[in-house]
Short mmCIF file of C-alpha atoms and ligand atoms in Angstrom, two decimals:
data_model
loop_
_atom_site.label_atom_id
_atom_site.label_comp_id
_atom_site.label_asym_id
_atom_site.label_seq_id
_atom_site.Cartn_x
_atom_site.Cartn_y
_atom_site.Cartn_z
CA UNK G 1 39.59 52.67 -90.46
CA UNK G 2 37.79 54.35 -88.17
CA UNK G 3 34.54 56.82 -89.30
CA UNK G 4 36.49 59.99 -88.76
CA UNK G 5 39.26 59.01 -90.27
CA UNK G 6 37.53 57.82 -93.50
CA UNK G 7 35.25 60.92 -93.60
CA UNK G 8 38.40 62.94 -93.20
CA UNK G 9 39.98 60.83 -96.14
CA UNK G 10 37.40 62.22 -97.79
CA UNK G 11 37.13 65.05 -97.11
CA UNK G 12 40.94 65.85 -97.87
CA UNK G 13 40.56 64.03 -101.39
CA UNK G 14 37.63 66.50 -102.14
CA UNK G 15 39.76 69.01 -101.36
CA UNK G 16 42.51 68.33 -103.14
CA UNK G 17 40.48 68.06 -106.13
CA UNK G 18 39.27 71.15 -106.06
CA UNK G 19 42.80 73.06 -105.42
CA UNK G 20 44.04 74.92 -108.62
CA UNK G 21 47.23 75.86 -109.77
CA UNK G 22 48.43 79.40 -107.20
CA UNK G 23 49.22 82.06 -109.53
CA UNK G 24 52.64 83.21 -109.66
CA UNK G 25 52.41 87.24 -110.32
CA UNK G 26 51.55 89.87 -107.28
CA UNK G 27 51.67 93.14 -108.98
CA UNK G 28 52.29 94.81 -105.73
CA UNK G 29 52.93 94.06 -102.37
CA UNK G 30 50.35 95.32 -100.18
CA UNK G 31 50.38 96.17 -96.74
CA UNK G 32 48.83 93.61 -94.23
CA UNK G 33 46.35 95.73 -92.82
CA UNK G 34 44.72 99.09 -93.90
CA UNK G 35 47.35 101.24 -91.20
CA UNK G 36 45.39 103.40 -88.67
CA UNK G 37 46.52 106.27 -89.65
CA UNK G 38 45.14 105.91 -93.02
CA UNK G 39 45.86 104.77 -96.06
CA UNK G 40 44.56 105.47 -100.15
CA UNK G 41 43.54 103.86 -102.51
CA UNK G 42 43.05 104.35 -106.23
CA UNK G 43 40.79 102.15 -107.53
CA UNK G 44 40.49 102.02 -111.46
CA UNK G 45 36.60 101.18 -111.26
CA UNK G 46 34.71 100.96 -108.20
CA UNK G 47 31.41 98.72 -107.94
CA UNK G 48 29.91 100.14 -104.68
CA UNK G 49 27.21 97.23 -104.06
CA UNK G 50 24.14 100.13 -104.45
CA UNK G 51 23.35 99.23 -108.19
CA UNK G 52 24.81 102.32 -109.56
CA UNK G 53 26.93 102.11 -112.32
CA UNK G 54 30.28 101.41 -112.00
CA UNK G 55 32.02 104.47 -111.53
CA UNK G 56 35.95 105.04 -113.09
CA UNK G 57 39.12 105.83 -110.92
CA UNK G 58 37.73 106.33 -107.60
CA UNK G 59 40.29 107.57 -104.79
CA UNK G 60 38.99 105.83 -101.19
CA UNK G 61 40.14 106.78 -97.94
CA UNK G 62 40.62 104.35 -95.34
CA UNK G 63 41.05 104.75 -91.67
CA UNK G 64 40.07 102.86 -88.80
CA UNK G 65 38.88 100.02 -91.38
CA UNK G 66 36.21 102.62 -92.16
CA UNK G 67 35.80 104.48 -95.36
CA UNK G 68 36.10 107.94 -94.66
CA UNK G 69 35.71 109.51 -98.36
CA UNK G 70 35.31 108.47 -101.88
CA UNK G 71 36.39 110.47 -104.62
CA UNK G 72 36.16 110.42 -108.28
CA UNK G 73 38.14 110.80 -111.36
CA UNK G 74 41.27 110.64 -109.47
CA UNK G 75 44.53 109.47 -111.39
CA UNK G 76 47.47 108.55 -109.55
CA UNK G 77 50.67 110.15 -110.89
CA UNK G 78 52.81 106.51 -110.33
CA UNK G 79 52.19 103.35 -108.67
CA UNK G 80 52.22 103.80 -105.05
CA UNK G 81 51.76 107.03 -103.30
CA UNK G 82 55.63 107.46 -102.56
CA UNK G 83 55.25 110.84 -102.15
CA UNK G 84 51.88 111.23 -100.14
CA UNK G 85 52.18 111.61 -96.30
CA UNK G 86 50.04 108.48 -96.36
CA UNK G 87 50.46 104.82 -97.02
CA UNK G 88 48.44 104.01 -100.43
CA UNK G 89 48.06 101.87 -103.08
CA UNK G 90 47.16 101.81 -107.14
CA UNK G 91 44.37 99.15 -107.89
CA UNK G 92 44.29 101.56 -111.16
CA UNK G 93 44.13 97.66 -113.35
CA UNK G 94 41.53 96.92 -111.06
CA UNK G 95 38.08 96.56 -110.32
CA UNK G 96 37.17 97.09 -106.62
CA UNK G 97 34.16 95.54 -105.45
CA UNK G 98 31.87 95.72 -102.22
CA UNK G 99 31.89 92.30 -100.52
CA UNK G 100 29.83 89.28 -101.24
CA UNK G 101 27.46 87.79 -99.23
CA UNK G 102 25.92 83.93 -99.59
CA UNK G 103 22.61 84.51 -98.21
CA UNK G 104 21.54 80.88 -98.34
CA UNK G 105 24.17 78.39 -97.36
CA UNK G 106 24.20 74.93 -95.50
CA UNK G 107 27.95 74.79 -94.17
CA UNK G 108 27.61 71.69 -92.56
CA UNK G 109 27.15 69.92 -95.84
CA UNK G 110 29.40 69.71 -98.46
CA UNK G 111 28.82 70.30 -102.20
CA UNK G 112 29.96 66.99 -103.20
CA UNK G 113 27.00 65.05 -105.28
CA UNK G 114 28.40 61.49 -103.77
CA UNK G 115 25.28 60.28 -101.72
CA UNK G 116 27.46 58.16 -99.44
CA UNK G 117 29.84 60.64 -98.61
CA UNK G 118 26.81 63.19 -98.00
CA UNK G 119 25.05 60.32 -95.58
CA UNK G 120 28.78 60.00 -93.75
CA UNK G 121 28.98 63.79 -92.61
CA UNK G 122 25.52 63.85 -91.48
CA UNK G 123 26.45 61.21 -88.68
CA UNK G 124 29.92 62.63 -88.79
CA UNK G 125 31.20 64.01 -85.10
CA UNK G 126 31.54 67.43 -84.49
CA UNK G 127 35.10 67.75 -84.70
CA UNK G 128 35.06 66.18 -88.28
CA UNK G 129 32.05 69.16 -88.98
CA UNK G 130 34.09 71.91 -87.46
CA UNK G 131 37.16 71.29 -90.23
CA UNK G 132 34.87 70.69 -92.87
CA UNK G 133 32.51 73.83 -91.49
CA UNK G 134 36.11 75.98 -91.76
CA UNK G 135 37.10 74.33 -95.38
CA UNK G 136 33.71 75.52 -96.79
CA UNK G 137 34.42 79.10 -95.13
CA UNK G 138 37.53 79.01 -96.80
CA UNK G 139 36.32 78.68 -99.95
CA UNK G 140 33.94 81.32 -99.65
CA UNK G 141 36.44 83.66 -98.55
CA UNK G 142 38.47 82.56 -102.01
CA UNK G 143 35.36 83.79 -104.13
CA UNK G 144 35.15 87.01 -101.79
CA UNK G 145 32.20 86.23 -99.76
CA UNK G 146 32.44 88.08 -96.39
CA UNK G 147 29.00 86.51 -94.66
CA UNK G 148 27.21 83.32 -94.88
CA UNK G 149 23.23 82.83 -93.98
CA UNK G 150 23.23 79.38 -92.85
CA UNK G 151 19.61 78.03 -94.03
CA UNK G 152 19.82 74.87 -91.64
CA UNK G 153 20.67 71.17 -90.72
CA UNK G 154 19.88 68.09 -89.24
CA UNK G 155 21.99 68.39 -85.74
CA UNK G 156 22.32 72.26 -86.00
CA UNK G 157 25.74 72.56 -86.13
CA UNK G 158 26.44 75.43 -87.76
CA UNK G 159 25.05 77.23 -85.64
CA UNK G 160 27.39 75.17 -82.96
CA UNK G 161 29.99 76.61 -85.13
CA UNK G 162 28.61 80.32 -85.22
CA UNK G 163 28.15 80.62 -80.88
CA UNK G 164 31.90 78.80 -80.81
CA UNK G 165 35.35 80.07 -80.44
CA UNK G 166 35.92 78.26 -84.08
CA UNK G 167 33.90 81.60 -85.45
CA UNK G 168 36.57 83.80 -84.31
CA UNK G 169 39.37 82.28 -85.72
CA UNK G 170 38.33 82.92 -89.62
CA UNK G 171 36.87 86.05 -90.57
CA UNK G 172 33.87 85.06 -92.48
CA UNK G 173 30.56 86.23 -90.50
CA UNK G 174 28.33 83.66 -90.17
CA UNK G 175 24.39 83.39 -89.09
CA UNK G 176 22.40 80.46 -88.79
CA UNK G 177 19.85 79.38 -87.62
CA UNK G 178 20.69 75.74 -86.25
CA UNK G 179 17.64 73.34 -87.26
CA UNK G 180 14.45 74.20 -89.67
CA UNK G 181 11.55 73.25 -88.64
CA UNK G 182 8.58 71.29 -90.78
CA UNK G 183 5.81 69.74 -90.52
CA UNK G 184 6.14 65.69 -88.94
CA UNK G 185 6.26 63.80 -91.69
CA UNK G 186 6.55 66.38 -94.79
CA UNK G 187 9.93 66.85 -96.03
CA UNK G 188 12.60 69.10 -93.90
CA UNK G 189 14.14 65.84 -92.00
CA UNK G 190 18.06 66.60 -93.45
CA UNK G 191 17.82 70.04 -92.44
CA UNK G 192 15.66 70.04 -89.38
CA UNK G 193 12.87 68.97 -86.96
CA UNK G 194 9.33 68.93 -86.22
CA UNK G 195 8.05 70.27 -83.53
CA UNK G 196 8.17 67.73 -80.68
CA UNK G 197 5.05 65.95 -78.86
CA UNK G 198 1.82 67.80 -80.89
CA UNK G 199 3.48 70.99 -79.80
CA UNK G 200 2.04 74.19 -82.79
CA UNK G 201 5.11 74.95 -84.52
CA UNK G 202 4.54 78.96 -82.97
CA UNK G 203 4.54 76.94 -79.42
CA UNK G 204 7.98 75.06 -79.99
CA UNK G 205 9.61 77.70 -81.31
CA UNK G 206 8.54 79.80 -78.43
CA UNK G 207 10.06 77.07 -76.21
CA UNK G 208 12.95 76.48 -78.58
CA UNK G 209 15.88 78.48 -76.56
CA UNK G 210 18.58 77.73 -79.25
CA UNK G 211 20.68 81.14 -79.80
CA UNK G 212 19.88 81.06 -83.16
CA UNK G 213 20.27 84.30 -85.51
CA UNK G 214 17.23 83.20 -87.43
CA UNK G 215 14.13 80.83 -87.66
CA UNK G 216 14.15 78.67 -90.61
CA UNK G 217 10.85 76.75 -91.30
CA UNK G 218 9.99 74.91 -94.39
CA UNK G 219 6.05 75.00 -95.96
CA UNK G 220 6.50 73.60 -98.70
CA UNK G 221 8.85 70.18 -100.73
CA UNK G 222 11.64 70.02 -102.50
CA UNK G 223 11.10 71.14 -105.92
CA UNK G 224 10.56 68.45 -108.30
CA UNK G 225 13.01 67.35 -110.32
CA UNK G 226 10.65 64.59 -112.21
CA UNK G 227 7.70 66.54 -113.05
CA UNK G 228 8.35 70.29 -114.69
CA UNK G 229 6.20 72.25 -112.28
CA UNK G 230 5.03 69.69 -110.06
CA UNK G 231 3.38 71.43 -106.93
CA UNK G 232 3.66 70.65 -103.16
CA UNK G 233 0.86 71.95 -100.72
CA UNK G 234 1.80 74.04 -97.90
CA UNK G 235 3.13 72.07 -94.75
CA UNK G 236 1.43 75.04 -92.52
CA UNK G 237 -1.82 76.94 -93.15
CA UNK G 238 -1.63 81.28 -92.88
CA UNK G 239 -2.96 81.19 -89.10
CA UNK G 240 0.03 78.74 -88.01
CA UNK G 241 2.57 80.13 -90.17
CA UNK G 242 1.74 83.98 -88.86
CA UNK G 243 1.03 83.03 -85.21
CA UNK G 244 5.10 81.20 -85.55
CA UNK G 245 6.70 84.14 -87.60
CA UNK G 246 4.85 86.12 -84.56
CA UNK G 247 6.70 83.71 -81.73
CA UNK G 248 10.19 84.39 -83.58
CA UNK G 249 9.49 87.78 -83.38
CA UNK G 250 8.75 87.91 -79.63
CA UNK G 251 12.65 86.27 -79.61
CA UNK G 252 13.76 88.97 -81.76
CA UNK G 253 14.37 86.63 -84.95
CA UNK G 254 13.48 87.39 -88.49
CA UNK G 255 12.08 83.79 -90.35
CA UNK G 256 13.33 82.49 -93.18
CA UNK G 257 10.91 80.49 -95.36
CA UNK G 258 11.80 77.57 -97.80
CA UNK G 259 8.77 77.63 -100.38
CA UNK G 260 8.22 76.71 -103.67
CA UNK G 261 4.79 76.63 -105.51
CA UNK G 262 2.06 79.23 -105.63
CA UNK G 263 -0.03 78.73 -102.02
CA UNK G 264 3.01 78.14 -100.16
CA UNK G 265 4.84 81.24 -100.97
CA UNK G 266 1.63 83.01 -100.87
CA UNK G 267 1.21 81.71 -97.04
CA UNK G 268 5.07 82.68 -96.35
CA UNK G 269 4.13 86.32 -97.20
CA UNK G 270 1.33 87.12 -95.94
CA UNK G 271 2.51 85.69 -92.30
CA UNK G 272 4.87 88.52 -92.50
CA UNK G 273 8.40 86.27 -92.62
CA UNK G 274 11.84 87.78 -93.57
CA UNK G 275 12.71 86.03 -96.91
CA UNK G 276 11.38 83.48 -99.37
CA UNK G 277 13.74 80.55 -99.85
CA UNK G 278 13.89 79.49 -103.83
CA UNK G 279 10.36 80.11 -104.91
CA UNK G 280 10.44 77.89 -107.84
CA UNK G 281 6.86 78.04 -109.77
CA UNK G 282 5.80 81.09 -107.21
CA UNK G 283 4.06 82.63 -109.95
CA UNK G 284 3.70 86.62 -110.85
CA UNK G 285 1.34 87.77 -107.79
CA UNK G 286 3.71 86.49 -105.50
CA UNK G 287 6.18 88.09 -106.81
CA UNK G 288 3.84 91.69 -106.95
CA UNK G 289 3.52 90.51 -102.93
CA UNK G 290 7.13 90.40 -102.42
CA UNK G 291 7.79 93.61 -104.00
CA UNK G 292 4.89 95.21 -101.98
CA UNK G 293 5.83 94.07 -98.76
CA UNK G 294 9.25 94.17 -98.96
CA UNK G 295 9.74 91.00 -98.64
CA UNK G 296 13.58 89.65 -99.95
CA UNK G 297 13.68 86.53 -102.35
CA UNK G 298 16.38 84.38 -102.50
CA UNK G 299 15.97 82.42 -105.44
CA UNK G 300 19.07 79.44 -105.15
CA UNK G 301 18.80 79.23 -109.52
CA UNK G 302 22.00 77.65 -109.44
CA UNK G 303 20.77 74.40 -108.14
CA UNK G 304 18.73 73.76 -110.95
CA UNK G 305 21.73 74.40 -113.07
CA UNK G 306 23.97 71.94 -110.82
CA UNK G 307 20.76 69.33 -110.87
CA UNK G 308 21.01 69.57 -114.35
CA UNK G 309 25.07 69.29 -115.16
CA UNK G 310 24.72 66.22 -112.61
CA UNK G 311 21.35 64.39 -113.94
CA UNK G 312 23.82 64.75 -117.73
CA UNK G 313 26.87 63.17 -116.27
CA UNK G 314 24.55 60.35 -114.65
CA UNK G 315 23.24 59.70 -117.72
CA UNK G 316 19.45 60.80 -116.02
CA UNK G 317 17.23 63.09 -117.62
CA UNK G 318 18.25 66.30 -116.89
CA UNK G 319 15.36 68.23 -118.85
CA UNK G 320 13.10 69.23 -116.42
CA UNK G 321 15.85 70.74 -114.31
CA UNK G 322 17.03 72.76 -117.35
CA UNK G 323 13.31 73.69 -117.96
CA UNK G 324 13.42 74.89 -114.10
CA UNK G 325 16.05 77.05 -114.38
CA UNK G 326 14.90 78.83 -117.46
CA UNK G 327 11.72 79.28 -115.29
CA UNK G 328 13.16 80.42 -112.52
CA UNK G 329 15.67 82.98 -115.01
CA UNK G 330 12.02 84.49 -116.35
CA UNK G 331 10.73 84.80 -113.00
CA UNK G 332 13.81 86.69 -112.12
CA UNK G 333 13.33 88.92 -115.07
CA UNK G 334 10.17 89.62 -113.62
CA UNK G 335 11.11 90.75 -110.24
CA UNK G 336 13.65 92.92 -111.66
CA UNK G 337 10.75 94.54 -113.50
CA UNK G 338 8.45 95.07 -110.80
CA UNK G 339 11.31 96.15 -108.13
CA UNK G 340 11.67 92.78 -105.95
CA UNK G 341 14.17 92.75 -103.58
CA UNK G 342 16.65 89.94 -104.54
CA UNK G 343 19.45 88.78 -102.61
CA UNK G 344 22.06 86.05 -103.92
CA UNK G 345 21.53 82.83 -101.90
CA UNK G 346 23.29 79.70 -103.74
CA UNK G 347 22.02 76.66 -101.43
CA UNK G 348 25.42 75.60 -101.22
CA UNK G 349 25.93 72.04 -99.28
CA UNK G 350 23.59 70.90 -102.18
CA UNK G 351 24.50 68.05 -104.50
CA UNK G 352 26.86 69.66 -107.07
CA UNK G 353 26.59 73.34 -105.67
CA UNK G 354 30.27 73.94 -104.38
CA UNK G 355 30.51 76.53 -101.28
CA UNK G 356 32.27 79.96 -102.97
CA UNK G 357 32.65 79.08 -106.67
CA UNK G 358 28.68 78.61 -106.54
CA UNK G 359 28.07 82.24 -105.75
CA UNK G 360 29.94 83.33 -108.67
CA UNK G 361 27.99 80.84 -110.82
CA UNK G 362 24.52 82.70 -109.27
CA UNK G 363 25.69 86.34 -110.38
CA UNK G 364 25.91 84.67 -113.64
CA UNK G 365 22.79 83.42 -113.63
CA UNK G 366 21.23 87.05 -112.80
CA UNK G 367 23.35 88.51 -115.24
CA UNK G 368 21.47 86.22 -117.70
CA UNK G 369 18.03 87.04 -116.36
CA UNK G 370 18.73 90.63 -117.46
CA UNK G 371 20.15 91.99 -114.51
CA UNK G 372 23.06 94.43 -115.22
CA UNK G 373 26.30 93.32 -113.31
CA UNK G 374 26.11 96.29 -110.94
CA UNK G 375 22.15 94.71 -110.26
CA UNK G 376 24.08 91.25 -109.87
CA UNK G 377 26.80 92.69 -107.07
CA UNK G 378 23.68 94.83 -105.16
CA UNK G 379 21.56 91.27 -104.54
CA UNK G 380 24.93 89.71 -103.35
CA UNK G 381 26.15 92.68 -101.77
CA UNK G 382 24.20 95.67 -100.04
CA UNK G 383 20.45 93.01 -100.29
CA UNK G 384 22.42 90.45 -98.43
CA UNK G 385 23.64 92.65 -95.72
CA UNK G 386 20.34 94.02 -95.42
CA UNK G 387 19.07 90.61 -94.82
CA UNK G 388 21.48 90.10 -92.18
CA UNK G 389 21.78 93.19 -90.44
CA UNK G 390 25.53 94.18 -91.45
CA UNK G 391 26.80 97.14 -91.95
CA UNK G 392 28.62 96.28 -94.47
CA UNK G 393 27.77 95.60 -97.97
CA UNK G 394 28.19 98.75 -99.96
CA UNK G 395 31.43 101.34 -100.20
CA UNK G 396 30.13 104.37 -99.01
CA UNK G 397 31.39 107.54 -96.47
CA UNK G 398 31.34 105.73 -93.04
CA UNK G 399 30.86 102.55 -94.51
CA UNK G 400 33.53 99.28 -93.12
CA UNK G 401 36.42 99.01 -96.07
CA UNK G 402 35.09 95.46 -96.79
CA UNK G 403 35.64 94.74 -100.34
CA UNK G 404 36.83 92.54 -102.70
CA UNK G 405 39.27 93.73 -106.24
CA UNK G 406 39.85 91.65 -108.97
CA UNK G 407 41.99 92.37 -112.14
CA UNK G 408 40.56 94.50 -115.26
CA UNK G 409 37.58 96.17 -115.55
CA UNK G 410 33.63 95.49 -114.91
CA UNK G 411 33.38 94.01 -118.79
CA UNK G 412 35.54 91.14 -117.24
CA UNK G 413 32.88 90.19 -114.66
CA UNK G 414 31.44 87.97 -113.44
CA UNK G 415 34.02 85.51 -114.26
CA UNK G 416 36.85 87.29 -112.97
CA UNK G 417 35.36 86.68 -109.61
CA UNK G 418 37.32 83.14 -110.32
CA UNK G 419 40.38 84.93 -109.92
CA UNK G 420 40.11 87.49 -106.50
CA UNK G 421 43.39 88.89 -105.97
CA UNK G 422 42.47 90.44 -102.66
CA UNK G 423 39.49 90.65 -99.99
CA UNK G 424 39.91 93.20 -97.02
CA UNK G 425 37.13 93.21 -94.43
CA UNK G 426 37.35 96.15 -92.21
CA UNK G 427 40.09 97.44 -93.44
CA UNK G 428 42.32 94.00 -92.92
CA UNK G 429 44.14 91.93 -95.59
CA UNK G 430 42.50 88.21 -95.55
CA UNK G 431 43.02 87.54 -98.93
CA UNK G 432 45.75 87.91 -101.52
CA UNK G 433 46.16 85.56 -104.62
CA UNK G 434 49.90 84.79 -105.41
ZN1 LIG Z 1 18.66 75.24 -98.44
#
C-alpha cells in the first residue's frame, strides 16, 4: 500500500472510532440561516462570553448575522413566534452560549497518542494534511469552537491551509502561524525551525516573508514529564527575544511564546510578546507580570491530564504528570486572584489531546481551579477573540450572532458542551445535532 493510502487508512479508522451514536430528537426545526430581515430568539439562559452571570430568558434580535438587541426577562407565549411579523425561535430549554475559541491548536497533528501514526503524518503529503487539517476542524466545530490559533509545525502547513481556498470551504476561522522558531539544537524541531545560517532569530524573522497571522517562537523545553518541576533554561536571552518580538512587530504580527519555567517566562514578558504558551512552574511573579502587562496566558492544563490518563494505560508512571496538573490548577487559581488574562488554549495535535472534545475537557479544568463557569466561557470566548482580533466572542448590541446552545441550563455545564445541538456563526446554521 502506498503511504497515503495507509495514512488515510488511518486516519479513517481514527475516525471512525471516535464517531458516536447521532441523536435521534430535534425539538424544532430551525431555519437554515438567521433570515435578513430578522429573526428572534428566546433564549432560556444566555452566557454572553463577558464573565457576567448568566442571565435568564433573554430575547436576541438578529439581523444581518448581527445582534441588534438583547433583552431580558422575556417569556415567549408558545413555541415559535407564529404570530410575530418575524421569523423566531424558543431556545426557552436552552442555554445559549457565545462561541468557543481554541487558542492553542496544532491542526496538522492529530490527537492520536500512536507514535507511528504521529511520525507518518509528519512526512505525510499535503493532500493527506488538508483532509486530516478539515477532520480536526470538524471536530471543533462539533464542540462549538468557531476559531482555532494554530501554535505551529514542522512544514507549516496549517498555515498552507489558512492562505488556501480549503479555508473557505468550512467555516471555522483559523490563524497560524506556519513554523515556530527555536534555538538550533534546543527543542522546537516537530513544530518548527531555527533560524537558518547564524542568522539572530529578530534577523530571520525579519527576512521570513511567510503570511503568517502570528510569530510563534519557543524559549524554553517541553515540560518534564520525569522530574516534577524539572526546569529548562531559556533558548533566547531578553535582548534577542525583545529585539525579535520587535521584528514581528515591524510585520505587524503579535508573538506567541511557548515557555515553561521561571526565567523563560520571565524573558517572554518582559520582551513585550502577545501570549505565554503553558507556563508550567512559571511561578507567582510571573504571573503578577502577566496581569500587569496585560499579557494573555494560555495555560494547555489538559495535557498534563491526557499525559497522565496515557502514562496509566501504558502502565508508565503517570505521577508527576498528575502532580503537574494540580500545579498548574493552583497556579490558575492564582491568576484568577490577581486578574490574569486567561484564554483557553488545549494544545490539541498532542498525544491524547483530541481536537474539539479537548476544549471542553479545559473549561473543566478551570472550572476546577475555581473559576465560575461564566469565568470558564470568557477565557474561551471573549479572551480568545481578543487574542485573535475577532469580533466575535461575546453576545452583545452590534456584536456577530456567533454562538453556540446546548440543552438545559448553566448547572448542566460544562459537560453538556458534549452534546451542542446548534452553532450559528454570523447569523448562519453550521451546526445542528439530530
Ligand atoms: Zn503547542
Amino acid at each position: 500500500m502506498k503511504l497515503l493510502d495507509r495514512i488515510t487508512a488511518c486516519l479513517l479508522k481514527v475516525r471512525a472510532s471516535r464517531r458516536r451514536p447521532a441523536k435521534t430528537t430535534d425539538p424544532m426545526p430551525l431555519p437554515a440561516a438567521i433570515e435578513d430581515r430578522g429573526m428572534t430568539i428566546h433564549a432560556g439562559w444566555l452566557i454572553d462570553g463577558s464573565g457576567a452571570a448568566a442571565r435568564r430568558n433573554v430575547r436576541l434580535e438578529v439581523r444581518d448575522g448581527v445582534i441588534q438587541s438583547l433583552e431580558e426577562g422575556s417569556v415567549p407565549a408558545s413555541g415559535v413566534h407564529a404570530s410575530r411579523p418575524k421569523p423566531g425561535f424558543d431556545l426557552g430549554g436552552c442555554t445559549v452560549i457565545a462561541g468557543l475559541i481554541d487558542s492553542h491548536a496544532h491542526l496538522t497533528m492529530t490527537g492520536d497518542a500512536d507514535e507511528g501514526l504521529r511520525r507518518r503524518l509528519r512526512e505525510a503529503p499535503f493532500e493527506v494534511v488538508r483532509r486530516m487539517i478539515q477532520e480536526n476542524l470538524r471536530e471543533h466545530l462539533r464542540h462549538g469552537v468557531v476559531a482555532v490559533r494554530d501554535g505551529g509545525g514542522c512544514r507549516g502547513n496549517a498555515l498552507r491551509f489558512a492562505n488556501s481556498h480549503a479555508l473557505r470551504e468550512q467555516p471555522v476561522r483559523v490563524l497560524a502561524a506556519g513554523r515556530a522558531w527555536h534555538r538550533s539544537g534546543r527543542y522546537g524541531r516537530l513544530i518548527g525551525r531555527p533560524p537558518a545560517g547564524g542568522l539572530s532569530l529578530a534577523e530571520a524573522i525579519r527576512r521570513d516573508g511567510e503570511p503568517a497571522n502570528h510569530i510563534k517562537i519557543v524559549n524554553s523545553g517541553l515540560n518534564s514529564l520525569t522530574e516534577y518541576g524539572g526546569r529548562t533554561s531559556p533558548q533566547f536571552d531578553l535582548e534577542e527575544m525583545s529585539a525579535a518580538v520587535q521584528a514581528a512587530a515591524a510585520r505587524g504580527l503579535p508573538v506567541m511564546v511557548h515557555a515553561n519555567g521561571e526565567a523563560p517566562v520571565r524573558i517572554a514578558v518582559l520582551s513585550g510578546c502577545r501570549s505565554i504558551e503553558h507556563g508550567f512552574f512559571m511561578g507567582r511573579d510571573n504571573l503578577a507580570r502577566l496581569a500587569d502587562g496585560e499579557v494573555t496566558w494560555v495555560p494547555t492544563a489538559v495535557t498534563m491530564q491526557a499525559y497522565a490518563a496515557h502514562y496509566r494505560q501504558a502502565g508508565k508512571n503517570p505521577d508527576v504528570a498528575r502532580r503537574t496538573l494540580d500545579h498548574q490548577l493552583e497556579q490558575l487559581a492564582l491568576a484568577r486572584r490577581l486578574g490574569v488574562k486567561v484564554a483557553l488554549g488545549t494544545d490539541s495535535g498532542s498525544p491524547g489531546v483530541r481536537h474539539g472534545a479537548a476544549v471542553i475537557e479545559e473549561l473543566s479544568l478551570l472550572v476546577q481551579a475555581g473559576f465560575t463557569i461564566e469565568e470558564a466561557v470568557r477565557c474561551a470566548s471573549r479572551n480568545g477573540a481578543e487574542l485573535i482580533g475577532a469580533a466575535f466572542g461575546v453576545l452583545a448590541k452590534g456584536s456577530p450572532a456567533t454562538f453556540i446552545a446546548v440543552n438545559g441550563e448553566p448547572s448542566m455545564l460544562p459537560k453538556e458542551l458534549e452534546h451542542i445541538r446548534w452553532v450559528f456563526i454570523d447569523g448562519e446554521k453550521q451546526l445542528v445535532a439530530g
